[in-house]
PDB file of C-alpha atoms and ligand atoms in Angstrom:
ATOM      1  CA  MET A   1     -74.233   2.780  -4.209  1.00 77.00           C
ATOM      2  CA  THR A   2     -77.182   4.363  -6.032  1.00 84.00           C
ATOM      3  CA  ARG A   3     -75.466   7.768  -5.888  1.00 87.00           C
ATOM      4  CA  LEU A   4     -72.313   6.284  -7.341  1.00 89.00           C
ATOM      5  CA  ARG A   5     -74.206   4.397 -10.046  1.00 88.00           C
ATOM      6  CA  ARG A   6     -75.996   7.587 -11.122  1.00 89.00           C
ATOM      7  CA  ALA A   7     -72.958   9.839 -10.862  1.00 92.00           C
ATOM      8  CA  ARG A   8     -71.949  11.601 -14.036  1.00 94.00           C
ATOM      9  CA  CYS A   9     -68.836  13.082 -12.480  1.00 97.00           C
ATOM     10  CA  ILE A  10     -66.691  11.461  -9.799  1.00 97.00           C
ATOM     11  CA  LEU A  11     -63.657  12.849  -7.994  1.00 98.00           C
ATOM     12  CA  ALA A  12     -61.495  10.505  -5.947  1.00 98.00           C
ATOM     13  CA  LEU A  13     -59.009  12.033  -3.503  1.00 98.00           C
ATOM     14  CA  THR A  14     -56.420   9.627  -2.164  1.00 98.00           C
ATOM     15  CA  GLY A  15     -53.683   9.706   0.432  1.00 98.00           C
ATOM     16  CA  SER A  16     -50.980   7.403   1.678  1.00 97.00           C
ATOM     17  CA  GLY A  17     -53.481   4.976   3.264  1.00 97.00           C
ATOM     18  CA  ILE A  18     -54.340   3.591  -0.155  1.00 98.00           C
ATOM     19  CA  SER A  19     -50.738   2.441  -0.550  1.00 98.00           C
ATOM     20  CA  ALA A  20     -50.523   0.935   2.948  1.00 97.00           C
ATOM     21  CA  GLU A  21     -51.462  -2.494   1.658  1.00 97.00           C
ATOM     22  CA  SER A  22     -48.720  -2.214  -0.935  1.00 98.00           C
ATOM     23  CA  GLY A  23     -46.345  -2.139   2.022  1.00 97.00           C
ATOM     24  CA  LEU A  24     -45.635   1.615   2.029  1.00 96.00           C
ATOM     25  CA  PRO A  25     -45.864   3.543   5.302  1.00 94.00           C
ATOM     26  CA  THR A  26     -48.332   6.383   5.853  1.00 94.00           C
ATOM     27  CA  PHE A  27     -47.163   9.698   7.304  1.00 90.00           C
ATOM     28  CA  ARG A  28     -48.930  10.144  10.628  1.00 89.00           C
ATOM     29  CA  GLY A  29     -49.478   7.793  13.527  1.00 77.00           C
ATOM     30  CA  THR A  30     -47.333   4.952  14.852  1.00 75.00           C
ATOM     31  CA  GLY A  31     -45.039   3.579  12.177  1.00 80.00           C
ATOM     32  CA  GLY A  32     -45.731   6.654  10.006  1.00 86.00           C
ATOM     33  CA  LEU A  33     -42.962   8.542   8.246  1.00 85.00           C
ATOM     34  CA  TRP A  34     -43.501  11.659  10.383  1.00 84.00           C
ATOM     35  CA  HIS A  35     -43.371   9.606  13.573  1.00 82.00           C
ATOM     36  CA  ASP A  36     -39.633   9.001  13.282  1.00 79.00           C
ATOM     37  CA  HIS A  37     -38.569  11.895  11.059  1.00 79.00           C
ATOM     38  CA  ARG A  38     -38.858  15.644  11.275  1.00 84.00           C
ATOM     39  CA  VAL A  39     -40.944  17.197   8.518  1.00 84.00           C
ATOM     40  CA  GLU A  40     -38.954  20.439   8.600  1.00 83.00           C
ATOM     41  CA  GLU A  41     -35.677  18.580   8.016  1.00 88.00           C
ATOM     42  CA  LEU A  42     -36.856  16.375   5.152  1.00 92.00           C
ATOM     43  CA  ALA A  43     -39.779  18.053   3.452  1.00 93.00           C
ATOM     44  CA  SER A  44     -39.163  21.776   3.427  1.00 94.00           C
ATOM     45  CA  PRO A  45     -37.057  24.128   1.291  1.00 95.00           C
ATOM     46  CA  ALA A  46     -35.180  25.229   4.439  1.00 94.00           C
ATOM     47  CA  GLY A  47     -34.333  21.624   5.357  1.00 95.00           C
ATOM     48  CA  PHE A  48     -33.048  20.985   1.828  1.00 96.00           C
ATOM     49  CA  ALA A  49     -30.924  24.150   1.901  1.00 96.00           C
ATOM     50  CA  ARG A  50     -29.428  23.014   5.242  1.00 95.00           C
ATOM     51  CA  ASP A  51     -28.663  19.401   4.379  1.00 95.00           C
ATOM     52  CA  PRO A  52     -29.349  18.296   0.795  1.00 97.00           C
ATOM     53  CA  VAL A  53     -27.488  14.990   1.271  1.00 97.00           C
ATOM     54  CA  LEU A  54     -29.693  14.006   4.213  1.00 94.00           C
ATOM     55  CA  VAL A  55     -32.808  14.941   2.236  1.00 96.00           C
ATOM     56  CA  TRP A  56     -31.765  13.032  -0.883  1.00 97.00           C
ATOM     57  CA  SER A  57     -30.692   9.984   1.148  1.00 95.00           C
ATOM     58  CA  TRP A  58     -34.207   9.838   2.585  1.00 94.00           C
ATOM     59  CA  TYR A  59     -35.973  10.330  -0.752  1.00 96.00           C
ATOM     60  CA  ASN A  60     -33.697   7.789  -2.424  1.00 97.00           C
ATOM     61  CA  GLN A  61     -34.736   5.226   0.210  1.00 95.00           C
ATOM     62  CA  ARG A  62     -38.398   6.055  -0.306  1.00 95.00           C
ATOM     63  CA  LEU A  63     -38.039   5.834  -4.065  1.00 97.00           C
ATOM     64  CA  ALA A  64     -36.434   2.396  -3.778  1.00 97.00           C
ATOM     65  CA  ALA A  65     -39.374   1.277  -1.592  1.00 97.00           C
ATOM     66  CA  HIS A  66     -41.860   2.653  -4.139  1.00 97.00           C
ATOM     67  CA  ARG A  67     -40.191   0.741  -6.945  1.00 97.00           C
ATOM     68  CA  ARG A  68     -40.210  -2.491  -4.933  1.00 97.00           C
ATOM     69  CA  ALA A  69     -43.913  -2.047  -4.156  1.00 98.00           C
ATOM     70  CA  SER A  70     -46.748  -2.981  -6.501  1.00 98.00           C
ATOM     71  CA  PRO A  71     -50.170  -1.394  -6.899  1.00 98.00           C
ATOM     72  CA  ASN A  72     -52.803  -3.134  -4.785  1.00 98.00           C
ATOM     73  CA  ALA A  73     -56.457  -3.955  -5.378  1.00 98.00           C
ATOM     74  CA  GLY A  74     -57.486  -0.469  -4.244  1.00 98.00           C
ATOM     75  CA  HIS A  75     -55.348   1.242  -6.899  1.00 98.00           C
ATOM     76  CA  TYR A  76     -56.673  -1.129  -9.554  1.00 98.00           C
ATOM     77  CA  ALA A  77     -60.269  -0.603  -8.453  1.00 98.00           C
ATOM     78  CA  LEU A  78     -59.944   3.159  -8.976  1.00 98.00           C
ATOM     79  CA  ALA A  79     -58.392   2.596 -12.412  1.00 98.00           C
ATOM     80  CA  HIS A  80     -61.357   0.347 -13.226  1.00 97.00           C
ATOM     81  CA  LEU A  81     -63.858   2.886 -11.886  1.00 97.00           C
ATOM     82  CA  GLU A  82     -62.423   5.440 -14.302  1.00 97.00           C
ATOM     83  CA  THR A  83     -63.451   3.212 -17.223  1.00 96.00           C
ATOM     84  CA  LEU A  84     -67.052   3.179 -15.932  1.00 94.00           C
ATOM     85  CA  CYS A  85     -67.478   6.950 -15.627  1.00 95.00           C
ATOM     86  CA  ALA A  86     -67.114   9.446 -18.468  1.00 94.00           C
ATOM     87  CA  ASP A  87     -65.976  12.249 -16.163  1.00 97.00           C
ATOM     88  CA  PHE A  88     -63.623  10.784 -13.576  1.00 98.00           C
ATOM     89  CA  THR A  89     -60.708  12.532 -11.901  1.00 98.00           C
ATOM     90  CA  LEU A  90     -58.257  11.029  -9.456  1.00 98.00           C
ATOM     91  CA  ALA A  91     -56.412  13.585  -7.336  1.00 98.00           C
ATOM     92  CA  THR A  92     -53.709  12.011  -5.216  1.00 98.00           C
ATOM     93  CA  GLN A  93     -51.419  13.382  -2.554  1.00 98.00           C
ATOM     94  CA  ASN A  94     -49.123  10.396  -3.054  1.00 98.00           C
ATOM     95  CA  VAL A  95     -45.776  10.610  -4.816  1.00 97.00           C
ATOM     96  CA  ASP A  96     -45.328   6.835  -5.155  1.00 97.00           C
ATOM     97  CA  SER A  97     -46.604   6.481  -8.775  1.00 98.00           C
ATOM     98  CA  LEU A  98     -48.737   3.456  -7.840  1.00 98.00           C
ATOM     99  CA  HIS A  99     -51.925   4.956  -9.321  1.00 98.00           C
ATOM    100  CA  LYS A 100     -50.108   5.550 -12.585  1.00 98.00           C
ATOM    101  CA  ARG A 101     -48.732   2.013 -12.573  1.00 98.00           C
ATOM    102  CA  ALA A 102     -52.243   0.679 -11.897  1.00 98.00           C
ATOM    103  CA  GLY A 103     -53.426   2.388 -15.098  1.00 98.00           C
ATOM    104  CA  SER A 104     -55.224   5.508 -13.857  1.00 98.00           C
ATOM    105  CA  ARG A 105     -55.224   8.096 -16.623  1.00 98.00           C
ATOM    106  CA  ASN A 106     -56.939  11.270 -15.527  1.00 98.00           C
ATOM    107  CA  LEU A 107     -54.558  11.500 -12.618  1.00 98.00           C
ATOM    108  CA  LEU A 108     -53.554  14.685 -10.803  1.00 98.00           C
ATOM    109  CA  GLU A 109     -50.473  14.257  -8.626  1.00 98.00           C
ATOM    110  CA  LEU A 110     -51.046  17.203  -6.317  1.00 98.00           C
ATOM    111  CA  HIS A 111     -47.796  16.755  -4.381  1.00 97.00           C
ATOM    112  CA  GLY A 112     -45.670  15.877  -7.420  1.00 97.00           C
ATOM    113  CA  ASN A 113     -43.910  12.558  -7.894  1.00 96.00           C
ATOM    114  CA  LEU A 114     -40.571  10.862  -7.425  1.00 96.00           C
ATOM    115  CA  ARG A 115     -40.068   9.901 -11.063  1.00 96.00           C
ATOM    116  CA  GLU A 116     -37.904  12.939 -11.767  1.00 97.00           C
ATOM    117  CA  ALA A 117     -35.437  15.309 -10.150  1.00 98.00           C
ATOM    118  CA  ARG A 118     -35.401  18.937 -11.208  1.00 97.00           C
ATOM    119  CA  CYS A 119     -32.945  21.749 -10.755  1.00 98.00           C
ATOM    120  CA  SER A 120     -34.175  24.285  -8.238  1.00 95.00           C
ATOM    121  CA  SER A 121     -32.455  26.999 -10.209  1.00 96.00           C
ATOM    122  CA  CYS A 122     -32.787  26.349 -13.973  1.00 97.00           C
ATOM    123  CA  ASP A 123     -35.567  23.696 -13.844  1.00 94.00           C
ATOM    124  CA  ALA A 124     -33.501  21.131 -15.835  1.00 97.00           C
ATOM    125  CA  ARG A 125     -34.966  17.665 -15.320  1.00 96.00           C
ATOM    126  CA  ARG A 126     -33.627  14.151 -15.149  1.00 97.00           C
ATOM    127  CA  PRO A 127     -35.471  10.871 -14.688  1.00 97.00           C
ATOM    128  CA  LEU A 128     -34.779   8.857 -11.554  1.00 97.00           C
ATOM    129  CA  ASP A 129     -34.266   5.120 -11.617  1.00 94.00           C
ATOM    130  CA  ALA A 130     -34.770   2.867  -8.596  1.00 94.00           C
ATOM    131  CA  SER A 131     -31.443   3.917  -7.076  1.00 94.00           C
ATOM    132  CA  GLY A 132     -32.472   7.575  -7.064  1.00 97.00           C
ATOM    133  CA  LEU A 133     -30.112  10.512  -7.461  1.00 98.00           C
ATOM    134  CA  PRO A 134     -26.412   9.804  -6.833  1.00 97.00           C
ATOM    135  CA  LEU A 135     -25.458  11.975  -3.884  1.00 97.00           C
ATOM    136  CA  ASP A 136     -22.453  13.402  -5.733  1.00 97.00           C
ATOM    137  CA  GLU A 137     -24.772  14.690  -8.473  1.00 97.00           C
ATOM    138  CA  ILE A 138     -26.956  16.943  -6.339  1.00 98.00           C
ATOM    139  CA  GLU A 139     -25.026  20.024  -7.447  1.00 97.00           C
ATOM    140  CA  HIS A 140     -26.158  20.961 -10.958  1.00 97.00           C
ATOM    141  CA  GLU A 141     -23.827  22.370 -13.614  1.00 96.00           C
ATOM    142  CA  CYS A 142     -25.776  25.663 -13.663  1.00 97.00           C
ATOM    143  CA  GLY A 143     -24.867  26.271 -10.017  1.00 95.00           C
ATOM    144  CA  GLY A 144     -28.274  25.202  -8.683  1.00 96.00           C
ATOM    145  CA  ARG A 145     -29.180  21.974  -6.920  1.00 98.00           C
ATOM    146  CA  MET A 146     -31.202  19.028  -8.142  1.00 98.00           C
ATOM    147  CA  ARG A 147     -34.222  18.420  -5.911  1.00 98.00           C
ATOM    148  CA  PRO A 148     -37.042  15.869  -5.903  1.00 98.00           C
ATOM    149  CA  ASP A 149     -39.938  16.925  -8.136  1.00 97.00           C
ATOM    150  CA  ILE A 150     -42.351  17.016  -5.247  1.00 96.00           C
ATOM    151  CA  VAL A 151     -44.129  19.656  -3.205  1.00 97.00           C
ATOM    152  CA  TRP A 152     -42.644  20.496   0.167  1.00 96.00           C
ATOM    153  CA  PHE A 153     -44.307  22.214   3.093  1.00 93.00           C
ATOM    154  CA  GLY A 154     -44.644  25.914   2.446  1.00 92.00           C
ATOM    155  CA  GLU A 155     -44.628  25.464  -1.336  1.00 95.00           C
ATOM    156  CA  PRO A 156     -47.584  25.926  -3.694  1.00 96.00           C
ATOM    157  CA  LEU A 157     -49.133  22.918  -5.427  1.00 97.00           C
ATOM    158  CA  PRO A 158     -48.533  22.562  -9.192  1.00 96.00           C
ATOM    159  CA  ARG A 159     -50.899  25.196 -10.582  1.00 97.00           C
ATOM    160  CA  GLY A 160     -52.357  23.263 -13.515  1.00 97.00           C
ATOM    161  CA  ALA A 161     -53.086  20.146 -11.473  1.00 98.00           C
ATOM    162  CA  TRP A 162     -54.620  22.161  -8.671  1.00 98.00           C
ATOM    163  CA  LEU A 163     -56.945  24.118 -10.996  1.00 98.00           C
ATOM    164  CA  GLN A 164     -58.132  20.881 -12.595  1.00 98.00           C
ATOM    165  CA  ALA A 165     -58.725  19.349  -9.168  1.00 98.00           C
ATOM    166  CA  GLU A 166     -60.722  22.383  -8.016  1.00 98.00           C
ATOM    167  CA  ARG A 167     -62.877  22.205 -11.145  1.00 98.00           C
ATOM    168  CA  ALA A 168     -63.436  18.454 -10.735  1.00 98.00           C
ATOM    169  CA  ALA A 169     -64.436  18.958  -7.093  1.00 98.00           C
ATOM    170  CA  SER A 170     -66.871  21.729  -8.046  1.00 97.00           C
ATOM    171  CA  ARG A 171     -68.710  19.669 -10.652  1.00 97.00           C
ATOM    172  CA  ALA A 172     -68.551  16.242  -8.975  1.00 97.00           C
ATOM    173  CA  ASP A 173     -71.737  14.368  -8.039  1.00 95.00           C
ATOM    174  CA  VAL A 174     -69.712  11.987  -5.880  1.00 96.00           C
ATOM    175  CA  ILE A 175     -66.417  12.562  -4.063  1.00 97.00           C
ATOM    176  CA  LEU A 176     -64.545   9.527  -2.723  1.00 97.00           C
ATOM    177  CA  VAL A 177     -61.997  10.327  -0.033  1.00 98.00           C
ATOM    178  CA  VAL A 178     -59.672   7.377   0.415  1.00 98.00           C
ATOM    179  CA  GLY A 179     -56.843   6.725   2.869  1.00 97.00           C
ATOM    180  CA  THR A 180     -56.091  10.297   3.866  1.00 97.00           C
ATOM    181  CA  SER A 181     -56.101  11.925   7.292  1.00 96.00           C
ATOM    182  CA  ALA A 182     -57.500  15.030   5.535  1.00 97.00           C
ATOM    183  CA  VAL A 183     -55.361  17.373   7.582  1.00 95.00           C
ATOM    184  CA  VAL A 184     -53.030  18.722   4.902  1.00 94.00           C
ATOM    185  CA  TYR A 185     -54.347  21.693   2.978  1.00 95.00           C
ATOM    186  CA  PRO A 186     -55.158  22.701   0.356  1.00 96.00           C
ATOM    187  CA  ALA A 187     -55.615  19.067  -0.822  1.00 97.00           C
ATOM    188  CA  ALA A 188     -57.998  18.222   2.025  1.00 97.00           C
ATOM    189  CA  ALA A 189     -60.276  21.092   0.996  1.00 97.00           C
ATOM    190  CA  LEU A 190     -61.224  19.163  -2.156  1.00 97.00           C
ATOM    191  CA  ALA A 191     -63.165  16.717   0.010  1.00 95.00           C
ATOM    192  CA  THR A 192     -65.653  19.102   1.508  1.00 90.00           C
ATOM    193  CA  ARG A 193     -65.143  22.743   0.612  1.00 92.00           C
ATOM    194  CA  TYR A 194     -65.858  23.064  -3.086  1.00 92.00           C
ATOM    195  CA  ASN A 195     -69.222  21.483  -3.550  1.00 91.00           C
ATOM    196  CA  ALA A 196     -71.994  21.401  -0.974  1.00 91.00           C
ATOM    197  CA  SER A 197     -74.244  19.185  -3.097  1.00 94.00           C
ATOM    198  CA  ALA A 198     -71.750  16.393  -3.859  1.00 96.00           C
ATOM    199  CA  TYR A 199     -72.232  13.072  -2.075  1.00 96.00           C
ATOM    200  CA  VAL A 200     -69.026  12.543  -0.103  1.00 96.00           C
ATOM    201  CA  ALA A 201     -67.943   9.046   0.930  1.00 96.00           C
ATOM    202  CA  GLU A 202     -64.890   8.380   3.075  1.00 98.00           C
ATOM    203  CA  ILE A 203     -62.965   5.117   3.055  1.00 98.00           C
ATOM    204  CA  ASN A 204     -60.507   4.977   5.912  1.00 97.00           C
ATOM    205  CA  LEU A 205     -59.491   2.695   8.758  1.00 96.00           C
ATOM    206  CA  GLU A 206     -59.932   5.500  11.269  1.00 96.00           C
ATOM    207  CA  GLU A 207     -61.986   8.571  11.997  1.00 96.00           C
ATOM    208  CA  THR A 208     -60.665  11.819  10.488  1.00 96.00           C
ATOM    209  CA  PRO A 209     -61.587  15.492  10.923  1.00 97.00           C
ATOM    210  CA  ILE A 210     -64.018  15.223   7.985  1.00 97.00           C
ATOM    211  CA  SER A 211     -65.725  11.973   9.064  1.00 97.00           C
ATOM    212  CA  ALA A 212     -68.552  13.655  10.949  1.00 96.00           C
ATOM    213  CA  GLY A 213     -69.482  15.844   7.997  1.00 94.00           C
ATOM    214  CA  VAL A 214     -69.447  13.336   5.138  1.00 96.00           C
ATOM    215  CA  ASP A 215     -72.463  11.452   3.783  1.00 96.00           C
ATOM    216  CA  PHE A 216     -71.113   7.938   4.081  1.00 95.00           C
ATOM    217  CA  VAL A 217     -68.221   6.278   5.882  1.00 97.00           C
ATOM    218  CA  LEU A 218     -66.656   2.911   5.147  1.00 96.00           C
ATOM    219  CA  ARG A 219     -64.323   1.814   7.945  1.00 97.00           C
ATOM    220  CA  GLY A 220     -62.048  -0.683   6.323  1.00 96.00           C
ATOM    221  CA  PRO A 221     -58.909  -1.091   4.240  1.00 97.00           C
ATOM    222  CA  ALA A 222     -59.053   0.560   0.839  1.00 98.00           C
ATOM    223  CA  ALA A 223     -57.737  -2.567  -0.875  1.00 98.00           C
ATOM    224  CA  ARG A 224     -60.809  -4.433   0.358  1.00 97.00           C
ATOM    225  CA  GLU A 225     -63.532  -1.758   0.229  1.00 97.00           C
ATOM    226  CA  LEU A 226     -62.777  -0.191  -3.162  1.00 98.00           C
ATOM    227  CA  PRO A 227     -62.913  -3.460  -5.150  1.00 97.00           C
ATOM    228  CA  ARG A 228     -66.201  -4.324  -3.412  1.00 96.00           C
ATOM    229  CA  ILE A 229     -67.744  -1.034  -4.492  1.00 94.00           C
ATOM    230  CA  VAL A 230     -66.423  -1.107  -8.037  1.00 94.00           C
ATOM    231  CA  ASN A 231     -67.316  -4.790  -8.587  1.00 90.00           C
ATOM    232  CA  ALA A 232     -70.868  -4.113  -7.406  1.00 89.00           C
ATOM    233  CA  LEU A 233     -71.087  -1.179  -9.822  1.00 86.00           C
ATOM    234  CA  SER A 234     -69.876  -3.140 -12.820  1.00 82.00           C
ATOM    235  CA  SER A 235     -71.983  -6.260 -12.160  1.00 74.00           C
TER     236      SER A 235
HETATM  237  P1  LIG B 301     -51.552  10.410   6.697  1.00 74.68           P
HETATM  238  O1  LIG B 301     -50.485   9.539   7.245  1.00 74.68           O
HETATM  239  O2  LIG B 301     -51.751  11.732   7.312  1.00 74.68           O
HETATM  240  O3  LIG B 301     -52.945   9.634   6.753  1.00 74.68           O
HETATM  241  C1  LIG B 301     -53.083   8.328   6.270  1.00 74.68           C
HETATM  242  C2  LIG B 301     -54.525   7.921   6.468  1.00 74.68           C
HETATM  243  O4  LIG B 301     -54.705   6.641   5.860  1.00 74.68           O
HETATM  244  C3  LIG B 301     -54.959   7.805   7.926  1.00 74.68           C
HETATM  245  O5  LIG B 301     -56.182   8.498   8.102  1.00 74.68           O
HETATM  246  C4  LIG B 301     -55.150   6.277   8.121  1.00 74.68           C
HETATM  247  O6  LIG B 301     -56.193   5.990   9.025  1.00 74.68           O
HETATM  248  C5  LIG B 301     -55.502   5.846   6.716  1.00 74.68           C
HETATM  249  N1  LIG B 301     -55.195   4.447   6.389  1.00 74.68           N
HETATM  250  C6  LIG B 301     -54.110   3.715   6.745  1.00 74.68           C
HETATM  251  N2  LIG B 301     -54.133   2.495   6.191  1.00 74.68           N
HETATM  252  C7  LIG B 301     -55.271   2.448   5.444  1.00 74.68           C
HETATM  253  C8  LIG B 301     -55.868   1.461   4.608  1.00 74.68           C
HETATM  254  N3  LIG B 301     -55.294   0.266   4.426  1.00 74.68           N
HETATM  255  N4  LIG B 301     -57.040   1.764   3.992  1.00 74.68           N
HETATM  256  C9  LIG B 301     -57.633   2.965   4.170  1.00 74.68           C
HETATM  257  N5  LIG B 301     -57.118   3.938   4.949  1.00 74.68           N
HETATM  258  C10 LIG B 301     -55.949   3.691   5.574  1.00 74.68           C
HETATM  259  O7  LIG B 301     -51.265  10.520   5.119  1.00 74.68           O
HETATM  260  P2  LIG B 301     -51.881  11.532   4.059  1.00 74.68           P
HETATM  261  O8  LIG B 301     -53.270  11.900   4.389  1.00 74.68           O
HETATM  262  O9  LIG B 301     -51.590  10.960   2.726  1.00 74.68           O
HETATM  263  O10 LIG B 301     -47.457  15.647   2.122  1.00 74.68           O
HETATM  264  O11 LIG B 301     -50.952  12.793   4.293  1.00 74.68           O
HETATM  265  C11 LIG B 301     -51.137  13.934   3.504  1.00 74.68           C
HETATM  266  C12 LIG B 301     -49.825  14.590   3.215  1.00 74.68           C
HETATM  267  O12 LIG B 301     -49.107  14.796   4.437  1.00 74.68           O
HETATM  268  C13 LIG B 301     -48.874  13.767   2.368  1.00 74.68           C
HETATM  269  O13 LIG B 301     -49.115  13.882   0.995  1.00 74.68           O
HETATM  270  C14 LIG B 301     -47.557  14.348   2.726  1.00 74.68           C
HETATM  271  C15 LIG B 301     -47.720  14.410   4.213  1.00 74.68           C
HETATM  272  O14 LIG B 301     -46.904  15.276   4.895  1.00 74.68           O
HETATM  273  C16 LIG B 301     -46.269  16.136   1.735  1.00 74.68           C
HETATM  274  O15 LIG B 301     -45.234  15.520   1.911  1.00 74.68           O
HETATM  275  C17 LIG B 301     -46.352  17.480   1.091  1.00 74.68           C
END
């Protein structure tokens, strides 16, 4: 807590675990999205080229679930923490927009978001409402195809967001790693590979590949642990 109180620069890295208590599934493990679905079919350029209707049907379902969900106390705690620290960055791997809806401002969506579709050929964009993209509108007038504005496996992260995240990781005094299995790179590298002197704290229900190397571990749900930390800081 002392390290957090003294921190001049904080980076928080979040993954799908922070949205678990909003009712959204994580990716790995029992009940996870990748337990019942094949990554290569649904989250790769090759899968999209093979069956764009299947891919959009899946993302439309996820988008509807995101819109039904509400930010939880963990999302709000991070938005509050931002108001207590002059140099705060939140890098998320999530595409569910719950951090944005909770009020986080300096937010880097490393894997994109599901608020827009974009044409894979001419980059034209269109906003998505809760019903997603109509399946008969996947083909774009330019001859390309509309795709979700997210990062798929094998694709680079959005360059601007990634550079900002790297810089925030390099200068951070404290790095909070919340609700991520820390197995997907390059995002996971932000936790431990950019700054040997940062104090790294992990908040997760389970052990992850980085647990042994971090400075502090909180084993508990993010929606409980984050408000505890942030309330103690602001009192
Ligand atoms: P994972 O499903 O890999 O990991 C979720 C983590 O959240 C696990 O370590 C859980 O133990 C933890 N967890 C679950 N509920 C929690 C809770 N209530 N509080 C705290 N922790 C909790 O999801 P991500 O790490 O987000 O990428 O996965 C990273 C990327 O892999 C995703 O962005 C996605 C996926 O494939 C793309 O689609 C490009």
